Amino acid sequence: SIVNAIVTMSNSLSVKNIFEGVESQSELEAIIAMNGDIIQGYLFSKPLSETDLLKWIGCEQADNVKYIDSYQKNSKTPQ
C-alpha cells in the first residue's frame, strides 16, 4: 500500500513518521506492524479544553508525545 511504502521510506531515511487520527486498536496494531513512530488520535484522547489539556499533560511522560515503543510498554491513558 501507499502508506506502507511511505513508512518504509521514512524509516530507511531515519525520519520519524506521524500517524494522526488513530481511533481504534486495529489501526494501532496496523501502525505497529508497519513500524510507525508517533501516533495521535481519539484512541488516546479526545480534543481537550485548555484546563483538561493541562491536567492530561500532568499525567503524561516527557514532552507528551506517545511513541509506539512507550505505548506498548506503558499503555496508560488519561481518564
mmCIF file with all atom_site columns, C-alpha atoms in Angstrom:
data_model
loop_
_atom_site.group_PDB
_atom_site.id
_atom_site.type_symbol
_atom_site.label_atom_id
_atom_site.label_alt_id
_atom_site.label_comp_id
_atom_site.label_asym_id
_atom_site.label_entity_id
_atom_site.label_seq_id
_atom_site.pdbx_PDB_ins_code
_atom_site.Cartn_x
_atom_site.Cartn_y
_atom_site.Cartn_z
_atom_site.occupancy
_atom_site.B_iso_or_equiv
_atom_site.pdbx_formal_charge
_atom_site.auth_seq_id
_atom_site.auth_comp_id
_atom_site.auth_asym_id
_atom_site.auth_atom_id
_atom_site.pdbx_PDB_model_num
ATOM 1  C CA . SER A 1 1  ? 0.000   0.000  0.000  1.00 0.00 ? 1  SER A CA 1
ATOM 2  C CA . ILE A 1 2  ? 0.996   3.637  -0.340 1.00 0.00 ? 2  ILE A CA 1
ATOM 3  C CA . VAL A 1 3  ? 1.069   4.167  3.426  1.00 0.00 ? 3  VAL A CA 1
ATOM 4  C CA . ASN A 1 4  ? 3.363   1.187  3.934  1.00 0.00 ? 4  ASN A CA 1
ATOM 5  C CA . ALA A 1 5  ? 5.710   2.499  1.209  1.00 0.00 ? 5  ALA A CA 1
ATOM 6  C CA . ILE A 1 6  ? 5.855   5.927  2.855  1.00 0.00 ? 6  ILE A CA 1
ATOM 7  C CA . VAL A 1 7  ? 6.616   4.415  6.270  1.00 0.00 ? 7  VAL A CA 1
ATOM 8  C CA . THR A 1 8  ? 9.299   2.153  4.787  1.00 0.00 ? 8  THR A CA 1
ATOM 9  C CA . MET A 1 9  ? 10.877  5.117  3.030  1.00 0.00 ? 9  MET A CA 1
ATOM 10 C CA . SER A 1 10 ? 10.813  7.351  6.113  1.00 0.00 ? 10 SER A CA 1
ATOM 11 C CA . ASN A 1 11 ? 12.283  4.581  8.266  1.00 0.00 ? 11 ASN A CA 1
ATOM 12 C CA . SER A 1 12 ? 15.083  3.987  5.742  1.00 0.00 ? 12 SER A CA 1
ATOM 13 C CA . LEU A 1 13 ? 15.869  7.725  5.874  1.00 0.00 ? 13 LEU A CA 1
ATOM 14 C CA . SER A 1 14 ? 15.733  7.738  9.708  1.00 0.00 ? 14 SER A CA 1
ATOM 15 C CA . VAL A 1 15 ? 12.827  10.190 9.598  1.00 0.00 ? 15 VAL A CA 1
ATOM 16 C CA . LYS A 1 16 ? 10.098  9.798  12.220 1.00 0.00 ? 16 LYS A CA 1
ATOM 17 C CA . ASN A 1 17 ? 6.614   9.239  10.808 1.00 0.00 ? 17 ASN A CA 1
ATOM 18 C CA . ILE A 1 18 ? 3.486   10.569 12.489 1.00 0.00 ? 18 ILE A CA 1
ATOM 19 C CA . PHE A 1 19 ? 0.095   8.888  12.293 1.00 0.00 ? 19 PHE A CA 1
ATOM 20 C CA . GLU A 1 20 ? -2.822  11.188 13.049 1.00 0.00 ? 20 GLU A CA 1
ATOM 21 C CA . GLY A 1 21 ? -6.425  10.200 13.589 1.00 0.00 ? 21 GLY A CA 1
ATOM 22 C CA . VAL A 1 22 ? -5.785  6.804  15.184 1.00 0.00 ? 22 VAL A CA 1
ATOM 23 C CA . GLU A 1 23 ? -9.171  5.761  16.551 1.00 0.00 ? 23 GLU A CA 1
ATOM 24 C CA . SER A 1 24 ? -9.102  2.002  17.060 1.00 0.00 ? 24 SER A CA 1
ATOM 25 C CA . GLN A 1 25 ? -6.921  -0.753 18.434 1.00 0.00 ? 25 GLN A CA 1
ATOM 26 C CA . SER A 1 26 ? -6.838  -2.398 14.994 1.00 0.00 ? 26 SER A CA 1
ATOM 27 C CA . GLU A 1 27 ? -5.475  0.816  13.436 1.00 0.00 ? 27 GLU A CA 1
ATOM 28 C CA . LEU A 1 28 ? -2.833  0.984  16.162 1.00 0.00 ? 28 LEU A CA 1
ATOM 29 C CA . GLU A 1 29 ? -1.860  -2.642 15.560 1.00 0.00 ? 29 GLU A CA 1
ATOM 30 C CA . ALA A 1 30 ? -1.508  -1.987 11.805 1.00 0.00 ? 30 ALA A CA 1
ATOM 31 C CA . ILE A 1 31 ? 0.714   1.031  12.523 1.00 0.00 ? 31 ILE A CA 1
ATOM 32 C CA . ILE A 1 32 ? 2.859   -1.010 14.902 1.00 0.00 ? 32 ILE A CA 1
ATOM 33 C CA . ALA A 1 33 ? 3.169   -3.735 12.249 1.00 0.00 ? 33 ALA A CA 1
ATOM 34 C CA . MET A 1 34 ? 4.429   -1.091 9.785  1.00 0.00 ? 34 MET A CA 1
ATOM 35 C CA . ASN A 1 35 ? 6.981   0.186  12.350 1.00 0.00 ? 35 ASN A CA 1
ATOM 36 C CA . GLY A 1 36 ? 5.255   3.557  12.722 1.00 0.00 ? 36 GLY A CA 1
ATOM 37 C CA . ASP A 1 37 ? 6.811   6.013  15.172 1.00 0.00 ? 37 ASP A CA 1
ATOM 38 C CA . ILE A 1 38 ? 4.399   8.600  16.568 1.00 0.00 ? 38 ILE A CA 1
ATOM 39 C CA . ILE A 1 39 ? 0.647   8.258  16.979 1.00 0.00 ? 39 ILE A CA 1
ATOM 40 C CA . GLN A 1 40 ? -2.184  10.678 17.751 1.00 0.00 ? 40 GLN A CA 1
ATOM 41 C CA . GLY A 1 41 ? -5.924  10.340 17.823 1.00 0.00 ? 41 GLY A CA 1
ATOM 42 C CA . TYR A 1 42 ? -9.109  9.547  19.711 1.00 0.00 ? 42 TYR A CA 1
ATOM 43 C CA . LEU A 1 43 ? -7.658  6.221  20.831 1.00 0.00 ? 43 LEU A CA 1
ATOM 44 C CA . PHE A 1 44 ? -5.519  8.241  23.249 1.00 0.00 ? 44 PHE A CA 1
ATOM 45 C CA . SER A 1 45 ? -7.520  11.399 23.869 1.00 0.00 ? 45 SER A CA 1
ATOM 46 C CA . LYS A 1 46 ? -10.444 13.375 22.501 1.00 0.00 ? 46 LYS A CA 1
ATOM 47 C CA . PRO A 1 47 ? -9.931  17.109 21.844 1.00 0.00 ? 47 PRO A CA 1
ATOM 48 C CA . LEU A 1 48 ? -9.459  18.845 25.199 1.00 0.00 ? 48 LEU A CA 1
ATOM 49 C CA . SER A 1 49 ? -10.116 22.257 26.673 1.00 0.00 ? 49 SER A CA 1
ATOM 50 C CA . GLU A 1 50 ? -7.083  24.162 27.955 1.00 0.00 ? 50 GLU A CA 1
ATOM 51 C CA . THR A 1 51 ? -7.889  23.158 31.535 1.00 0.00 ? 51 THR A CA 1
ATOM 52 C CA . ASP A 1 52 ? -8.286  19.496 30.648 1.00 0.00 ? 52 ASP A CA 1
ATOM 53 C CA . LEU A 1 53 ? -5.149  19.594 28.494 1.00 0.00 ? 53 LEU A CA 1
ATOM 54 C CA . LEU A 1 54 ? -3.092  20.848 31.432 1.00 0.00 ? 54 LEU A CA 1
ATOM 55 C CA . LYS A 1 55 ? -4.475  18.022 33.593 1.00 0.00 ? 55 LYS A CA 1
ATOM 56 C CA . TRP A 1 56 ? -3.707  15.498 30.840 1.00 0.00 ? 56 TRP A CA 1
ATOM 57 C CA . ILE A 1 57 ? -0.163  16.790 30.380 1.00 0.00 ? 57 ILE A CA 1
ATOM 58 C CA . GLY A 1 58 ? 0.390   16.275 34.086 1.00 0.00 ? 58 GLY A CA 1
ATOM 59 C CA . CYS A 1 59 ? -0.149  12.508 33.748 1.00 0.00 ? 59 CYS A CA 1
ATOM 60 C CA . GLU A 1 60 ? 1.969   12.016 30.616 1.00 0.00 ? 60 GLU A CA 1
ATOM 61 C CA . GLN A 1 61 ? 5.690   11.402 30.166 1.00 0.00 ? 61 GLN A CA 1
ATOM 62 C CA . ALA A 1 62 ? 8.319   13.818 28.896 1.00 0.00 ? 62 ALA A CA 1
ATOM 63 C CA . ASP A 1 63 ? 7.229   16.062 26.027 1.00 0.00 ? 63 ASP A CA 1
ATOM 64 C CA . ASN A 1 64 ? 3.756   14.463 25.964 1.00 0.00 ? 64 ASN A CA 1
ATOM 65 C CA . VAL A 1 65 ? 4.276   12.673 22.669 1.00 0.00 ? 65 VAL A CA 1
ATOM 66 C CA . LYS A 1 66 ? 3.404   8.992  22.634 1.00 0.00 ? 66 LYS A CA 1
ATOM 67 C CA . TYR A 1 67 ? 5.924   6.935  20.755 1.00 0.00 ? 67 TYR A CA 1
ATOM 68 C CA . ILE A 1 68 ? 4.764   3.464  19.889 1.00 0.00 ? 68 ILE A CA 1
ATOM 69 C CA . ASP A 1 69 ? 7.577   1.904  21.965 1.00 0.00 ? 69 ASP A CA 1
ATOM 70 C CA . SER A 1 70 ? 6.460   3.715  25.109 1.00 0.00 ? 70 SER A CA 1
ATOM 71 C CA . TYR A 1 71 ? 2.789   2.981  24.382 1.00 0.00 ? 71 TYR A CA 1
ATOM 72 C CA . GLN A 1 72 ? 3.493   -0.737 24.174 1.00 0.00 ? 72 GLN A CA 1
ATOM 73 C CA . LYS A 1 73 ? 5.500   -0.653 27.431 1.00 0.00 ? 73 LYS A CA 1
ATOM 74 C CA . ASN A 1 74 ? 3.119   1.639  29.294 1.00 0.00 ? 74 ASN A CA 1
ATOM 75 C CA . SER A 1 75 ? -0.375  1.763  27.866 1.00 0.00 ? 75 SER A CA 1
ATOM 76 C CA . LYS A 1 76 ? -1.776  4.228  30.406 1.00 0.00 ? 76 LYS A CA 1
ATOM 77 C CA . THR A 1 77 ? -4.159  6.784  29.009 1.00 0.00 ? 77 THR A CA 1
ATOM 78 C CA . PRO A 1 78 ? -5.615  9.746  30.856 1.00 0.00 ? 78 PRO A CA 1
ATOM 79 C CA . GLN A 1 79 ? -9.139  9.404  32.154 1.00 0.00 ? 79 GLN A CA 1
#
